[in-house]
Coordinates of C-alpha atoms in Angstrom, one line a residue:
M19 CA 41.8 257.5 35.9
K20 CA 38.8 259.2 37.4
L21 CA 38.6 260.2 41.0
I22 CA 35.0 260.9 41.9
K23 CA 34.2 262.3 45.3
F24 CA 30.5 262.3 44.8
I25 CA 29.6 259.2 42.9
M26 CA 26.0 259.3 41.9
N27 CA 24.4 262.8 41.5
V28 CA 20.7 262.4 42.3
V29 CA 18.3 265.3 41.9
V30 CA 14.8 265.0 43.5
F31 CA 12.0 267.4 42.6
T32 CA 10.0 267.5 45.8
G33 CA 7.7 269.4 48.1
G34 CA 7.4 269.1 51.8
N35 CA 6.0 265.7 52.6
G36 CA 5.6 263.5 49.5
N37 CA 9.1 262.2 49.3
A38 CA 10.2 262.3 53.0
N39 CA 10.9 258.6 53.3
L40 CA 12.9 258.4 50.0
I41 CA 14.9 261.5 51.0
K42 CA 15.7 260.1 54.5
H43 CA 16.9 256.9 52.8
L44 CA 19.0 258.6 50.1
K45 CA 20.7 261.0 52.4
G46 CA 22.2 258.1 54.3
L47 CA 23.8 256.4 51.2
S48 CA 27.5 257.1 51.0
Y49 CA 27.6 256.9 47.2
V50 CA 24.7 259.4 46.6
N51 CA 25.3 263.2 46.2
L52 CA 21.7 264.3 46.8
S53 CA 20.1 267.6 45.7
L54 CA 16.5 268.6 46.5
L55 CA 14.9 271.0 44.2
I56 CA 12.0 272.9 45.8
N57 CA 9.8 275.8 45.1
G58 CA 8.6 278.2 47.7
Y59 CA 5.1 279.2 46.6
D60 CA 3.5 278.0 49.8
D61 CA 1.6 280.8 51.4
G62 CA -0.9 279.2 53.8
L63 CA -1.1 279.6 57.6
S64 CA 2.1 280.8 59.3
T65 CA 4.0 280.6 56.0
G66 CA 1.7 283.2 54.4
V67 CA 2.2 285.5 57.4
I68 CA 6.0 285.1 57.2
R69 CA 5.9 286.0 53.5
S70 CA 3.7 289.1 54.2
A71 CA 6.0 290.2 57.0
N72 CA 9.0 289.8 54.8
Q73 CA 8.0 291.3 51.5
G74 CA 9.6 289.4 48.6
M75 CA 10.3 286.3 50.6
L76 CA 9.3 282.8 49.4
G77 CA 7.5 280.3 51.7
P78 CA 10.0 278.6 54.1
S79 CA 7.8 275.6 55.2
D80 CA 8.9 273.0 52.6
Y81 CA 12.6 274.0 53.0
R82 CA 12.2 273.7 56.8
K83 CA 10.7 270.2 56.5
N84 CA 13.5 269.0 54.2
F85 CA 16.1 270.5 56.5
T86 CA 14.9 268.2 59.2
Y87 CA 14.9 265.2 56.9
I88 CA 18.5 265.5 55.9
L89 CA 20.1 266.8 59.1
D90 CA 22.2 264.0 60.6
D91 CA 20.7 262.7 63.9
F92 CA 23.8 261.1 65.4
T93 CA 23.9 263.6 68.3
D94 CA 21.4 264.8 70.8
Y95 CA 22.1 268.3 69.7
N96 CA 21.0 267.6 66.1
R97 CA 18.0 265.7 67.3
N98 CA 17.0 268.6 69.4
L99 CA 17.6 271.0 66.5
K100 CA 15.2 269.0 64.4
K101 CA 12.5 269.1 67.1
L102 CA 13.1 272.9 67.7
F103 CA 12.6 273.6 64.0
E104 CA 9.3 271.7 64.0
H105 CA 8.2 273.1 67.3
R106 CA 4.9 275.1 67.2
L107 CA 4.3 277.8 69.8
S108 CA 1.8 277.0 72.5
E109 CA -0.6 279.7 73.8
E110 CA 1.7 280.5 76.7
E111 CA 4.8 280.6 74.4
T112 CA 2.9 282.9 72.1
R113 CA 2.3 285.4 74.9
V114 CA 6.0 285.3 75.7
L115 CA 6.8 286.0 72.0
L116 CA 4.7 289.1 72.0
H117 CA 6.7 290.8 74.8
D118 CA 10.1 289.1 74.8
P119 CA 11.2 286.9 71.9
D120 CA 14.7 286.7 73.3
E121 CA 13.4 285.1 76.5
L122 CA 11.3 282.7 74.6
I123 CA 14.1 281.2 72.4
K124 CA 16.4 281.0 75.4
N125 CA 13.8 279.1 77.4
L126 CA 13.1 276.7 74.6
I127 CA 16.8 275.9 74.2
Q128 CA 17.6 275.7 77.9
E129 CA 14.5 273.8 79.1
H130 CA 13.7 271.6 76.1
Y131 CA 16.1 271.6 73.2
A132 CA 19.7 271.8 74.3
L133 CA 22.1 272.8 71.5
D134 CA 25.8 273.1 71.1
R135 CA 27.1 276.6 71.6
R136 CA 27.7 277.3 67.9
S137 CA 24.1 276.3 66.9
E138 CA 22.6 278.0 69.9
N139 CA 24.2 281.4 68.9
F140 CA 23.0 280.9 65.3
I141 CA 19.5 280.0 66.2
T142 CA 19.2 282.7 68.9
R143 CA 20.4 285.4 66.5
Y144 CA 18.1 284.6 63.7
F145 CA 15.0 283.8 65.8
E146 CA 15.4 287.3 67.3
F147 CA 15.7 288.8 63.8
G148 CA 12.7 286.8 62.5
S149 CA 10.6 287.7 65.6
Q150 CA 11.3 291.4 65.2
K151 CA 10.2 291.3 61.6
L152 CA 7.1 289.3 62.5
L153 CA 6.0 291.6 65.4
N154 CA 6.5 294.7 63.2
F155 CA 3.9 293.1 61.0
T156 CA 1.4 291.9 63.5
H157 CA 0.7 291.5 67.3
N158 CA -2.5 289.5 66.7
F159 CA -2.4 286.6 69.2
S160 CA -4.6 284.3 67.1
I161 CA -2.4 284.7 64.1
L162 CA 0.9 284.1 65.9
N163 CA -0.4 281.2 68.0
G164 CA 0.9 277.9 66.7
F165 CA 3.7 279.5 64.7
S166 CA 6.6 277.2 63.6
V167 CA 9.9 278.2 65.2
G168 CA 11.8 277.0 62.1
N169 CA 9.8 279.4 59.9
I170 CA 10.6 282.3 62.2
I171 CA 14.3 281.4 62.1
I172 CA 14.4 281.2 58.2
G173 CA 12.5 284.5 58.1
G174 CA 15.2 286.0 60.3
I175 CA 18.0 284.8 58.0
Y176 CA 16.1 286.3 55.0
A177 CA 15.5 289.6 57.0
E178 CA 19.3 289.9 57.3
T179 CA 20.3 288.9 53.7
N180 CA 17.2 290.0 51.7
D181 CA 18.1 287.1 49.4
F182 CA 16.2 283.9 49.8
N183 CA 18.8 281.7 48.1
L184 CA 21.6 283.2 50.2
A185 CA 19.5 282.5 53.3
L186 CA 19.2 278.9 52.3
Y187 CA 22.9 278.7 51.7
L188 CA 23.7 280.1 55.2
L189 CA 21.3 277.6 56.8
T190 CA 22.7 274.6 55.0
T191 CA 26.4 275.5 55.4
Q192 CA 25.9 276.3 59.1
F193 CA 24.8 272.7 59.9
E194 CA 26.8 270.8 57.3
L195 CA 23.9 269.0 55.8
T196 CA 24.3 265.7 54.0
A197 CA 22.3 266.9 50.9
K198 CA 21.7 270.2 49.2
I199 CA 18.5 272.1 49.6
I200 CA 18.0 274.2 46.4
N201 CA 15.4 276.8 45.6
I202 CA 14.5 276.4 41.9
S203 CA 14.1 280.1 41.1
T204 CA 16.0 283.4 41.7
A205 CA 14.9 287.0 42.4
D206 CA 11.4 285.5 42.8
D207 CA 8.4 286.9 44.8
S208 CA 5.8 285.0 42.8
K209 CA 2.4 283.8 44.1
L210 CA 0.6 280.8 42.8
V211 CA -2.9 280.9 41.4
A212 CA -5.0 278.3 39.6
F213 CA -8.3 277.3 38.0
D214 CA -10.4 274.3 39.0
G215 CA -12.0 271.9 36.6
D216 CA -15.0 274.1 36.2
G217 CA -13.0 277.2 35.4
N218 CA -13.3 278.9 38.9
F219 CA -10.4 281.1 39.9
L220 CA -8.3 280.0 43.0
A221 CA -6.5 283.2 44.2
N222 CA -3.7 281.6 46.3
E223 CA -1.7 278.5 47.1
A224 CA -3.8 277.8 50.3
D225 CA -7.0 277.5 48.2
I226 CA -5.2 275.1 45.8
V227 CA -4.0 272.8 48.6
N228 CA -7.4 272.9 50.4
Y229 CA -9.4 272.6 47.2
E230 CA -12.6 270.6 47.8
G231 CA -13.9 269.9 44.3
N232 CA -14.2 266.4 42.8
K233 CA -12.3 267.2 39.6
P234 CA -8.5 267.8 39.3
L235 CA -7.4 271.4 38.8
S236 CA -7.0 272.4 35.2
E237 CA -4.3 275.2 35.0
F238 CA -2.0 277.1 37.3
Y239 CA -0.1 280.4 36.9
L240 CA 2.7 282.2 38.7
L241 CA 1.9 285.9 39.2
P242 CA 4.4 288.6 40.3
L243 CA 3.4 289.9 43.8
D244 CA 2.5 293.4 42.5
E245 CA 0.2 291.9 39.8
L246 CA -1.5 289.7 42.4
N247 CA -2.0 292.6 44.8
A248 CA -3.6 294.6 42.0
L249 CA -6.3 291.9 41.4
D250 CA -9.8 292.2 42.9
K251 CA -9.8 289.2 45.3
Q252 CA -13.5 288.8 44.6
G253 CA -13.2 289.1 40.9
N254 CA -14.2 286.3 38.5
Y255 CA -11.2 286.2 36.2
N256 CA -10.8 283.9 33.2
K257 CA -7.6 282.1 32.1
E258 CA -6.7 284.5 29.3
E259 CA -6.7 287.5 31.8
I260 CA -4.5 285.6 34.3
E261 CA -2.2 284.2 31.7
R262 CA -1.6 287.7 30.3
I263 CA 0.0 288.9 33.6
S264 CA 1.7 285.6 34.6
K265 CA 5.4 285.0 34.3
I266 CA 7.9 282.2 34.5
P267 CA 10.6 283.0 37.0
S268 CA 14.2 282.6 36.2
V269 CA 15.8 279.3 37.2
S270 CA 18.5 279.6 39.9
K271 CA 22.1 278.9 39.1
E272 CA 22.1 276.3 41.9
A273 CA 19.3 274.4 40.2
L274 CA 20.9 274.7 36.8
K275 CA 24.1 273.2 38.1
A276 CA 22.4 270.4 39.9
L277 CA 20.4 269.4 36.8
K278 CA 23.4 269.7 34.5
E279 CA 25.6 267.4 36.7
A280 CA 22.8 265.0 37.5
D281 CA 23.1 261.3 36.8
L282 CA 19.5 260.6 37.9
I283 CA 16.5 263.0 38.1
I284 CA 13.6 261.8 40.2
F285 CA 10.2 263.5 39.6
G286 CA 8.9 262.9 43.0
S287 CA 5.4 262.3 44.3
G288 CA 3.5 265.0 46.2
T289 CA 1.0 267.9 45.7
Q290 CA 1.3 268.4 42.0
F291 CA -0.1 271.9 41.4
S292 CA 1.7 273.6 44.3
S293 CA 4.9 271.5 45.0
L294 CA 5.9 270.0 41.7
L295 CA 4.4 271.3 38.4
P296 CA 5.6 274.9 38.9
S297 CA 9.2 273.5 39.5
Y298 CA 9.0 271.6 36.2
R299 CA 7.8 274.7 34.3
I300 CA 10.6 276.9 35.6
C301 CA 13.3 274.2 35.1
K302 CA 12.0 273.0 31.7
N303 CA 15.0 273.8 29.6
A304 CA 17.5 272.5 32.1
I305 CA 15.5 269.2 32.4
L306 CA 15.5 268.8 28.6
K307 CA 19.2 269.5 28.3
S308 CA 20.1 267.1 31.0
K309 CA 21.6 263.7 30.0
A310 CA 20.5 262.2 33.3
Q311 CA 18.1 259.2 33.4
K312 CA 14.7 260.3 34.5
V313 CA 12.3 258.5 36.9
L314 CA 8.7 259.5 37.6
I315 CA 7.2 258.4 41.0
V316 CA 3.4 258.3 40.8
N317 CA 1.4 259.3 43.9
N318 CA -0.1 256.5 46.0
N319 CA -3.2 258.6 46.9
Y320 CA -5.1 261.6 45.6
D321 CA -4.3 265.0 46.9
N322 CA -7.0 267.7 46.9
D323 CA -5.7 269.2 43.7
I324 CA -5.7 265.9 41.8
R325 CA -8.8 264.3 43.2
N326 CA -10.1 261.5 41.0
I327 CA -7.4 262.1 38.4
Q328 CA -6.6 259.2 35.9
F329 CA -3.1 258.0 35.2
D330 CA -3.1 259.4 31.6
E331 CA -4.0 262.9 32.8
F332 CA -1.6 262.7 35.7
T333 CA 1.3 262.0 33.4
R334 CA 0.1 264.3 30.7
K335 CA 0.1 267.3 33.1
I336 CA 3.7 266.6 34.0
L337 CA 4.8 266.1 30.4
Q338 CA 3.0 269.2 29.3
E339 CA 5.2 271.4 31.6
I340 CA 8.3 270.2 29.8
D341 CA 6.9 270.3 26.3
Q342 CA 6.8 266.5 25.9
T343 CA 4.0 264.3 24.6
K344 CA 5.4 260.8 24.8
I345 CA 5.5 258.9 28.1
D346 CA 8.7 257.2 27.2
F347 CA 10.4 260.5 28.0
F348 CA 10.8 258.8 31.4
D349 CA 13.3 256.0 31.6
S350 CA 11.1 254.5 34.4
I351 CA 7.8 255.1 35.9
I352 CA 7.1 253.6 39.4
V353 CA 3.6 252.9 40.6
D354 CA 2.7 251.2 43.8
T355 CA 0.6 248.1 43.5
D356 CA -2.2 249.7 45.6
S357 CA -2.0 253.2 44.1
V358 CA -5.3 254.8 43.2
I359 CA -3.6 256.2 40.1
K360 CA -3.0 253.2 37.8
P361 CA -2.8 252.9 34.1
L362 CA -5.5 250.9 32.3
K363 CA -3.2 249.7 29.6
E364 CA 0.4 248.7 29.2
I365 CA 2.8 251.6 29.4
P366 CA 6.5 251.7 28.2
N367 CA 9.0 251.6 31.1
L368 CA 6.3 251.1 33.7
T369 CA 7.1 249.2 36.9
T370 CA 4.3 248.3 39.3
A371 CA 5.6 247.1 42.6
D372 CA 5.0 247.1 46.4
V373 CA 6.8 250.3 47.3
A374 CA 4.6 251.5 50.2
D375 CA 5.0 251.2 53.9
P376 CA 2.2 250.1 56.3
T377 CA 0.8 253.6 56.4
G378 CA 0.4 253.8 52.7
K379 CA 3.3 256.2 52.1
H380 CA 6.3 255.4 50.0
D381 CA 8.9 253.3 51.7
G382 CA 12.3 254.9 51.0
Q383 CA 14.3 251.7 50.7
K384 CA 11.8 249.8 48.7
L385 CA 11.4 252.7 46.3
W386 CA 15.1 253.2 45.8
T387 CA 15.5 249.4 45.2
W388 CA 12.8 249.5 42.5
I389 CA 14.2 252.6 40.9
N390 CA 17.5 250.8 40.3
R391 CA 15.8 247.6 39.3
S392 CA 13.5 249.3 36.8
L393 CA 16.4 251.1 35.2
D394 CA 18.3 247.9 34.7
I395 CA 15.3 245.7 33.6
K396 CA 15.9 246.1 29.9
S397 CA 19.3 244.5 30.2
G398 CA 17.9 241.2 31.5
E399 CA 19.9 239.3 34.0
V400 CA 23.2 240.8 35.2
P401 CA 25.4 237.9 36.4
V402 CA 28.1 238.7 38.9
L403 CA 30.8 236.0 39.5
I404 CA 32.1 236.0 43.1
S405 CA 35.8 234.9 43.3
F406 CA 37.1 234.1 46.7
A407 CA 40.8 234.3 47.5
K408 CA 42.4 230.9 48.3
N409 CA 43.1 231.8 51.9
T410 CA 39.5 233.1 52.6
E411 CA 38.2 231.6 55.9
E412 CA 35.3 229.2 55.3
F413 CA 33.1 230.9 57.9
I414 CA 33.3 234.1 55.8
K415 CA 32.3 232.1 52.7
D416 CA 29.3 230.7 54.6
Y417 CA 28.0 234.2 55.3
Y418 CA 28.2 235.1 51.6
H419 CA 26.6 231.9 50.6
N420 CA 23.5 232.5 52.7
E421 CA 23.2 236.1 51.4
M422 CA 23.6 235.0 47.8
E423 CA 20.8 232.4 48.2
S424 CA 18.6 235.0 49.7
L425 CA 19.2 237.7 47.0
N426 CA 19.0 235.2 44.1
S427 CA 15.7 233.8 45.3
D428 CA 14.0 237.1 44.6
P429 CA 12.6 236.7 41.1
T430 CA 12.4 240.5 40.6
R431 CA 16.1 241.0 40.9
V432 CA 18.1 241.5 37.8
I433 CA 21.5 241.2 39.4
K434 CA 22.4 237.6 40.3
F435 CA 25.4 236.3 42.2
Y436 CA 27.3 233.1 41.3
Q437 CA 30.4 231.4 42.7
T438 CA 33.2 230.2 40.5
G439 CA 32.1 227.2 38.4
E440 CA 28.4 228.0 38.6
K441 CA 28.2 230.3 35.6
E442 CA 30.2 230.2 32.4
A443 CA 29.8 233.9 31.5
S444 CA 29.3 236.9 33.7
S445 CA 29.0 240.6 33.3
Y446 CA 31.1 241.4 36.4
T447 CA 33.5 239.7 38.7
L448 CA 33.7 240.5 42.4
H449 CA 37.0 239.5 43.9
L450 CA 36.9 239.1 47.6
D451 CA 40.3 238.8 49.4
A452 CA 39.5 240.3 52.8
S453 CA 39.1 239.2 56.4
G454 CA 35.6 240.5 56.7
K455 CA 32.3 240.9 54.8
V456 CA 30.6 243.5 52.7
S457 CA 26.9 243.6 52.0
L458 CA 26.2 242.2 48.5
Y459 CA 23.2 244.4 48.3
E460 CA 25.6 247.4 48.1
I461 CA 27.2 245.8 45.0
D462 CA 23.9 246.6 43.2
A463 CA 24.7 250.3 43.6
W464 CA 28.3 249.8 42.5
I465 CA 27.1 248.3 39.3
R466 CA 24.7 251.2 38.8
I467 CA 27.6 253.6 39.4
M468 CA 29.9 251.8 36.9
Q469 CA 27.2 252.0 34.3
L470 CA 26.5 255.7 34.9
N471 CA 30.2 256.7 34.9
Q472 CA 31.5 254.2 32.4
L473 CA 34.0 252.8 34.9
D474 CA 36.0 249.6 34.4
A475 CA 36.5 248.6 38.1
V476 CA 35.7 249.7 41.6
I477 CA 37.9 249.3 44.7
G478 CA 36.0 249.2 48.0
S479 CA 37.1 251.4 50.9
R480 CA 35.4 251.5 54.3
F481 CA 37.7 254.4 55.3
E482 CA 36.0 256.8 52.9
S483 CA 32.6 256.3 54.7
R484 CA 31.9 258.7 57.5
R485 CA 29.1 256.4 58.6
Q486 CA 31.5 253.5 58.8
L487 CA 33.8 255.6 61.1
I488 CA 30.9 256.5 63.4
N489 CA 29.5 253.0 63.5
S490 CA 33.0 251.6 64.4
F491 CA 33.3 253.9 67.3
K492 CA 29.8 252.8 68.5
H493 CA 30.9 249.2 68.2
S494 CA 28.3 248.5 65.6
I495 CA 30.9 246.3 63.9
V496 CA 32.7 243.7 65.9
E497 CA 36.1 245.1 66.3
S498 CA 37.6 247.4 69.0
N499 CA 38.2 251.1 68.6
L500 CA 41.9 250.4 68.9
I501 CA 42.0 247.9 66.1
Y502 CA 39.9 250.2 63.9
L503 CA 42.2 253.2 64.5
F504 CA 45.2 251.0 63.8
A505 CA 43.6 249.9 60.5
L506 CA 42.8 253.5 59.6
I507 CA 46.3 254.7 60.2
T508 CA 47.7 251.7 58.3
S509 CA 45.5 252.5 55.3
Y510 CA 47.1 255.9 55.0
W511 CA 50.6 254.5 54.9
V512 CA 49.4 251.9 52.3
S513 CA 47.9 254.7 50.2
L514 CA 51.2 256.6 50.3
I515 CA 53.2 253.5 49.3
Y516 CA 50.7 252.8 46.5
F517 CA 51.0 256.4 45.3
I518 CA 54.8 256.1 45.2
R519 CA 54.5 252.9 43.2
F520 CA 51.8 253.8 40.7
W521 CA 51.5 257.6 41.0
R522 CA 47.8 257.3 41.7
I523 CA 46.0 258.4 44.7
M524 CA 43.7 255.6 45.9
P525 CA 42.2 255.4 49.5
D526 CA 42.5 251.9 51.0
P527 CA 43.9 250.1 47.8
L528 CA 44.6 246.8 49.7
S529 CA 41.0 246.5 50.9
G530 CA 40.6 243.2 49.1
I531 CA 37.2 244.1 47.6
Y532 CA 37.2 244.6 43.9
L533 CA 34.4 244.7 41.3
I534 CA 35.6 244.6 37.7
K535 CA 33.9 244.2 34.3
S536 CA 34.5 240.6 33.2
K537 CA 35.3 241.6 29.6
H538 CA 38.7 242.7 30.8
D539 CA 39.6 239.1 31.7
I540 CA 42.3 239.9 34.2
P541 CA 43.3 236.8 36.2
Y542 CA 43.4 237.1 39.9
K543 CA 46.4 235.3 41.2
N544 CA 46.7 237.5 44.3
L545 CA 45.9 241.0 45.4
S546 CA 49.3 242.5 44.4
Y547 CA 49.2 240.9 41.0
F548 CA 45.7 242.2 40.3
L549 CA 46.6 245.8 41.3
K550 CA 49.7 245.8 39.1
K551 CA 47.6 244.5 36.1
I552 CA 44.8 247.1 36.4
N553 CA 47.3 250.0 36.9
R554 CA 49.2 249.0 33.8
K555 CA 46.2 248.9 31.5
K556 CA 45.8 252.0 29.3
N557 CA 42.5 253.9 29.4
F558 CA 41.4 251.8 32.3
E559 CA 39.2 253.8 34.7
F560 CA 38.5 252.8 38.3
V561 CA 37.6 254.5 41.5
S562 CA 37.6 253.8 45.2
L563 CA 34.1 253.9 46.7
P564 CA 32.9 253.9 50.3
I565 CA 31.4 250.6 51.5
S566 CA 30.2 249.2 54.8
Y567 CA 32.5 246.4 56.0
R568 CA 32.1 244.0 58.8
T569 CA 35.2 242.4 60.4
F570 CA 35.4 239.3 62.5
K571 CA 37.1 238.6 65.8
K572 CA 38.2 235.2 64.6
V573 CA 40.7 236.8 62.3
K574 CA 43.9 237.7 64.3
I575 CA 45.4 241.1 64.0
L576 CA 48.9 239.6 63.5
T577 CA 47.6 237.7 60.5
K578 CA 46.2 240.9 59.1
I579 CA 49.5 242.7 59.6
K580 CA 51.4 239.9 57.8
N581 CA 49.0 240.0 54.9
V582 CA 49.4 243.8 54.5
I583 CA 53.2 243.5 54.5
V584 CA 53.2 240.6 52.0
N585 CA 50.8 242.5 49.7
L586 CA 52.9 245.7 49.8
L587 CA 56.0 243.9 49.0
G588 CA 54.2 242.2 46.1
L589 CA 53.5 245.6 44.5
Y590 CA 57.3 246.0 43.9
V591 CA 58.2 242.4 43.0

């Protein structure tokens, strides 16, 4: 039996803004273990000043932005922390910074962004460190005006550790983030340079991002800081000269681990030449060794560095960084229906769909839906047979019936739900023997997880979901706190009795929500019978996965207690 704490390991190559909505959606999914792979070659505006003030440091801006995306916002303290990290200093605040950074951060926290004591101590400490390093470098008001508070804090952590990856680790562990923020390189002080389509040399990342030409850039290089400083900034260099002094930094052990363990690698949208292509070059070998499925997300719009680029060249530049020539290297390529970067011919594994929000940016939920659909599209229809227990209340069945009709009416869906008698053969059977309702949409993800991990069955558990616990206490599901706590305590006793019976640890085994591959052909007489059957099968692998679960007031608590007792006794009879 497998016990999997993190179910689907998803790695996203990203920059600062291009995948924000997808990341915000993924970080909220209980079955996703999310890792964000980012490079730090940004050196424009305040980021460039921070890097100069902290020699050897990488640019913190993209890490700061992703930090705010994945920080839980269930509390006022966390919401204030996000705002504080994104806060830019006003003219008056910049004057205070110049003579008393300690007073500035205390005023910001006390008057605008109240934090819990632990966070306040952490932020105050490293803002003071970062400010001291910054003011040792410059007191120029125009340079410091508008500085990001979050960048100063990250600079302060680096000033203490002198190790950028360690600084990231301290930041992420301090605030218990729901995803990992990983720098792709190690011992790296590189600066990014490039050549435009006419062969002109662009001496820094800021010039790349703000490039105004009509052609996409042609090449980029990573230069060690000392080599870049030795260049004549007004010099007219050619590619051969720059390539000779360029290097490929070593990939970090954190990035290697994430890619090795990945089930799915997403090559995100964003600024290609600064945010993404350098990451692919550095991680090339780890990408090629990975057995994960690979999905490419095509930009919806041009960025300055890829203005007027065609689809073939867009994909070629990415494939070139990982020594590939065939586009079917990607298991799926997602292009929005209104994207300006579209193929002119049929492409293997291409999915064109509406994945944008009203502003033209990627919609996180739509994008994730189409990623999963596109990966399953080769299999054709995946029928799921829903089997209701005999004692299931009719009003619960009605809720499922309406949802089944809604999901099945979508012609783009591969997964279809049927009730007993509607379909002769099915790929999966979903047994429902519970006094509440789960979202059938979540079953899509379960099927994906079973495919990735070669599982035979899944047992649903709302008690493994931290979000379920918080929502329960906020009355987002219709049961009292007292009933939920009673159910939670009961589930631990049930798990103990289940362990004594089968010598297997399984959270919430009597949930009554089971997805099983139909090929096993295990009849469902009742809950206890089913559990005994699957526990007796050799080489049968199943896990308990978190799931959102909605209970109903119509079901009496005494009835629920009776069912638990009967099912527990049934495990021993």
